[in-house]
PDB file of C-alpha atoms in Angstrom:
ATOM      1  CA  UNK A  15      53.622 -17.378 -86.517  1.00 35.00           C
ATOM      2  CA  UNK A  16      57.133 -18.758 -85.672  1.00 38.00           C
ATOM      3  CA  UNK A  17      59.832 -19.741 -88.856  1.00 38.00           C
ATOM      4  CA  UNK A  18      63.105 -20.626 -89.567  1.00 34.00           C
ATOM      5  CA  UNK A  19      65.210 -17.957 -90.830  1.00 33.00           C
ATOM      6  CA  UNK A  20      67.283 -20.219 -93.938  1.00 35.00           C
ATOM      7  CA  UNK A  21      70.561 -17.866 -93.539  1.00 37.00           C
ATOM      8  CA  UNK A  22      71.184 -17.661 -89.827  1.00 32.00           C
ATOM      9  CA  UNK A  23      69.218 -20.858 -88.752  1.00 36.00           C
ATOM     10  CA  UNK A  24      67.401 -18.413 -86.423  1.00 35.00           C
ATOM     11  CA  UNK A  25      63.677 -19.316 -84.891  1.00 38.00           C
ATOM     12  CA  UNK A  26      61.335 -15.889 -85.058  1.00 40.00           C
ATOM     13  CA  UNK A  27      59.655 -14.783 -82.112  1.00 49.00           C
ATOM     14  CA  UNK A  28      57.348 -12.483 -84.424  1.00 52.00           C
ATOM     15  CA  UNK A  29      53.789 -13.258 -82.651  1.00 54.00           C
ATOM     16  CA  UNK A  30      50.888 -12.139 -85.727  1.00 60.00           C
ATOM     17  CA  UNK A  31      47.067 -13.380 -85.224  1.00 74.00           C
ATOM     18  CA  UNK A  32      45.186 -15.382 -82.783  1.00 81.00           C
ATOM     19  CA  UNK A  33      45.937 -18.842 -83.003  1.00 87.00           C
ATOM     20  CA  UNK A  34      42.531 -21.465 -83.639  1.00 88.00           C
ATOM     21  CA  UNK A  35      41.755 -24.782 -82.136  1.00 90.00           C
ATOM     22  CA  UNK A  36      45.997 -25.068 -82.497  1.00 89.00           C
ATOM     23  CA  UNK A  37      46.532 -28.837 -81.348  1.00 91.00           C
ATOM     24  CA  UNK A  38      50.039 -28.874 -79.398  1.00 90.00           C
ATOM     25  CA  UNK A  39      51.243 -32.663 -79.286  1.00 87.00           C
ATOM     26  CA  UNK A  40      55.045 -33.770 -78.848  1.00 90.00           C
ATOM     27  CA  UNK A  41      57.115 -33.329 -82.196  1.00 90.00           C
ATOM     28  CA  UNK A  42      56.687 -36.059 -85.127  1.00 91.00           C
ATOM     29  CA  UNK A  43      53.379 -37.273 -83.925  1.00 89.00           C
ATOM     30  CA  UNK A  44      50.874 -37.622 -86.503  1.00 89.00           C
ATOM     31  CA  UNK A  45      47.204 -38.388 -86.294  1.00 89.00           C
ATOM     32  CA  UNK A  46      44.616 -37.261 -84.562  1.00 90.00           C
ATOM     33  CA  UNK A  47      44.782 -35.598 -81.304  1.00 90.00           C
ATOM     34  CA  UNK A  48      45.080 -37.625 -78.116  1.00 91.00           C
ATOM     35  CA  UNK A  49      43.849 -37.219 -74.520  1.00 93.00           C
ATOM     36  CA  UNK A  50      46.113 -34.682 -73.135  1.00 91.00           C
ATOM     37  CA  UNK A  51      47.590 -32.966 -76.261  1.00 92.00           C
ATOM     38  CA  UNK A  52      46.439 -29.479 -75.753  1.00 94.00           C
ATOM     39  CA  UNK A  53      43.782 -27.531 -77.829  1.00 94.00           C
ATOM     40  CA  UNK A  54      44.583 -24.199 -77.299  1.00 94.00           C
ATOM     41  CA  UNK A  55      41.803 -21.342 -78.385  1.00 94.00           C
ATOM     42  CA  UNK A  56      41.869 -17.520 -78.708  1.00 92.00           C
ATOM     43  CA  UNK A  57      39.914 -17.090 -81.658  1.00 90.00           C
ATOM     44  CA  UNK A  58      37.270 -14.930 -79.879  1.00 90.00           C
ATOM     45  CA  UNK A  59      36.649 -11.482 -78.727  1.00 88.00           C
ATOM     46  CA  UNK A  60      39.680 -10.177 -76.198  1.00 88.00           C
ATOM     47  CA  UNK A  61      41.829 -13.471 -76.947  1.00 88.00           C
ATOM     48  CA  UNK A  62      45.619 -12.686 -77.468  1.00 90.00           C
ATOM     49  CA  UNK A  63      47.181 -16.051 -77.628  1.00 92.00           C
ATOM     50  CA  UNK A  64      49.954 -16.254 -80.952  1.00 91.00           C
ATOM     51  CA  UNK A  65      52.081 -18.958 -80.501  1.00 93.00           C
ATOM     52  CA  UNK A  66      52.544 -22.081 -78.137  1.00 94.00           C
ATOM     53  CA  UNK A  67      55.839 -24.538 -78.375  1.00 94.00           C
ATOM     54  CA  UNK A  68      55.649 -27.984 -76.884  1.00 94.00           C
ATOM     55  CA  UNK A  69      58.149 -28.050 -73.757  1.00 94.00           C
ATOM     56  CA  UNK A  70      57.114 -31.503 -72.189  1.00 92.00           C
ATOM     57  CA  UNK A  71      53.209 -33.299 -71.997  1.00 89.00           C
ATOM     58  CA  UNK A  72      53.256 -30.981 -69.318  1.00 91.00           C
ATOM     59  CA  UNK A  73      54.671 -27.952 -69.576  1.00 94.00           C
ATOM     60  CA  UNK A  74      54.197 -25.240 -73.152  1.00 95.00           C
ATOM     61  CA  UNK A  75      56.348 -21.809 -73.656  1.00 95.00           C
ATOM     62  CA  UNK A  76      53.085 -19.421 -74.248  1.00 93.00           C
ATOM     63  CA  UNK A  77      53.460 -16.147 -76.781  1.00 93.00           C
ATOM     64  CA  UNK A  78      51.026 -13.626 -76.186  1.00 91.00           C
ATOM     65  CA  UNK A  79      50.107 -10.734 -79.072  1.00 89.00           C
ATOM     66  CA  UNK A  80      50.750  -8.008 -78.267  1.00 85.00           C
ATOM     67  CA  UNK A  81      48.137  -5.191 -76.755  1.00 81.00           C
ATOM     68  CA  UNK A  82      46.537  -3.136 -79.692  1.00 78.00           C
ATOM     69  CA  UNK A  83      46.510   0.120 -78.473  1.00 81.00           C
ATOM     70  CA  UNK A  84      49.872  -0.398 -77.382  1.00 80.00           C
ATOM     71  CA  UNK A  85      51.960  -3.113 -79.196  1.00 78.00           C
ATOM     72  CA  UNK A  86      54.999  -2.887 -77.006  1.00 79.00           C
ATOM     73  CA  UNK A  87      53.031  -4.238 -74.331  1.00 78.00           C
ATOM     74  CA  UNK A  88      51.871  -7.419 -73.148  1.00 82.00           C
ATOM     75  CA  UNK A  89      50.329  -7.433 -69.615  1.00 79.00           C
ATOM     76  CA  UNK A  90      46.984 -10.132 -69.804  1.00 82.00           C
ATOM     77  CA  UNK A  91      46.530 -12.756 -71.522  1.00 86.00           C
ATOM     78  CA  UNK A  92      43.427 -14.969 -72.251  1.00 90.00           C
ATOM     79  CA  UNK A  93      43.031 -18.138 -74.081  1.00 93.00           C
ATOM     80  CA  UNK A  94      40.940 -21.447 -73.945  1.00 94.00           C
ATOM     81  CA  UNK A  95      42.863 -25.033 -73.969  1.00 94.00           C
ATOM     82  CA  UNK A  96      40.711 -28.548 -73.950  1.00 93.00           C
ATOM     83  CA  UNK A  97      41.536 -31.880 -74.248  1.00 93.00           C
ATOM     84  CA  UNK A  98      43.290 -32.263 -70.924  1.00 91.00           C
ATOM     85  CA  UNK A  99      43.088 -35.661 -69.258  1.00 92.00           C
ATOM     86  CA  UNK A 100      41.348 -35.898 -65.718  1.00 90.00           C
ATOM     87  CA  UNK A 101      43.511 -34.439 -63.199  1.00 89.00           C
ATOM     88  CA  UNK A 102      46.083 -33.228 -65.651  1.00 90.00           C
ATOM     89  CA  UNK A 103      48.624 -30.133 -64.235  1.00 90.00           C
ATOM     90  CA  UNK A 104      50.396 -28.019 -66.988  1.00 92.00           C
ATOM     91  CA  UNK A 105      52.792 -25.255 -66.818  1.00 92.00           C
ATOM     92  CA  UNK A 106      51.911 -22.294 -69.104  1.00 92.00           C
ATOM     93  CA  UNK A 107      55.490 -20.351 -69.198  1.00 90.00           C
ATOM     94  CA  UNK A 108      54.113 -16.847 -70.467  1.00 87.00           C
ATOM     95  CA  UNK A 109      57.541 -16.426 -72.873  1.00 87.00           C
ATOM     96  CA  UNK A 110      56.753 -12.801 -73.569  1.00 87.00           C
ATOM     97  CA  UNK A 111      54.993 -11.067 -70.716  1.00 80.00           C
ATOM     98  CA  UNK A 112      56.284  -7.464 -70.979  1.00 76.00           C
ATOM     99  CA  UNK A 113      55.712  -6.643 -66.895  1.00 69.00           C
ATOM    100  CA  UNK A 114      58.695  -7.463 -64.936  1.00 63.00           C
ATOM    101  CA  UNK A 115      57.250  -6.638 -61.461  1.00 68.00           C
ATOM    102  CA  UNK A 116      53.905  -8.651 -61.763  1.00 68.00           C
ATOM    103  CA  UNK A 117      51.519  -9.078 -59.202  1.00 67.00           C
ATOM    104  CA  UNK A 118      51.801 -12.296 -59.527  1.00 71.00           C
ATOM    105  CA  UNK A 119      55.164 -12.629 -57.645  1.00 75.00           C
ATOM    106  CA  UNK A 120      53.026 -10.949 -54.768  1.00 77.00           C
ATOM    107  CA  UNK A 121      50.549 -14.349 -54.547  1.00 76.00           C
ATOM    108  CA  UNK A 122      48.003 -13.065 -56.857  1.00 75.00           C
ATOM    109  CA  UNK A 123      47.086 -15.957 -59.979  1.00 75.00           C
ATOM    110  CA  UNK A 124      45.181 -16.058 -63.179  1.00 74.00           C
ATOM    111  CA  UNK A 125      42.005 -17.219 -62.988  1.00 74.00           C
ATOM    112  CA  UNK A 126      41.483 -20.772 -64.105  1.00 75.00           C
ATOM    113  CA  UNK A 127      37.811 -22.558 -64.648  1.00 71.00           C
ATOM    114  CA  UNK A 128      37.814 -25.861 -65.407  1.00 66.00           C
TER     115      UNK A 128
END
């Protein structure tokens, strides 16, 4: 999980456990979740999602733990989010992807299901 470091005012990118049915709405809201503030999920087998900051409604920095066999790598990732609203885009900025030369800048994409 993400803190404040009191003496240097620092935010911690250390990424520990799977985060669970984390509800990501904009900062100060209170109450219960509304259409469209995320859900995010990867408390199941193979999930690997730690952390995710609120950017915008529709964008979210992503942290991904790291792989266990390997921790100074981070090449997949695989998480659940609900509570979208119909027809709702969102940009998932993976913060901490450890491949520089991904596949993906050669046209290939995550799989989605909706």
């Amino acid at each position: 999980s993400s803190g404040i470091n009191a003496e240097y005012g620092l935010v911690s990118e250390e990424v520990v456990g799977n985060v669970s049915k984390l509800c990501v709405g904009p900062p100060g809201y209170r109450g219960p979740p509304r259409k469209g503030h995320l859900i995010f999920d990867a408390n199941f087998e193979s999930g690997n999602l730690g952390r995710v900051d609120y950017i915008t409604e529709l964008e979210y920095d992503i942290f991904i733990r790291p792989d266990t066999c390997n921790p100074r790598f981070r090449v997949w990732f695989y998480f659940t989010v609900e509570n979208v609203k119909t027809d709702q885009r969102v940009i998932f900025n993976i913060v901490n992807f450890s491949k520089t030369k991904s596949l993906y800048r050669e046209g290939m994409s995550p799989v989605v299901r909706s």
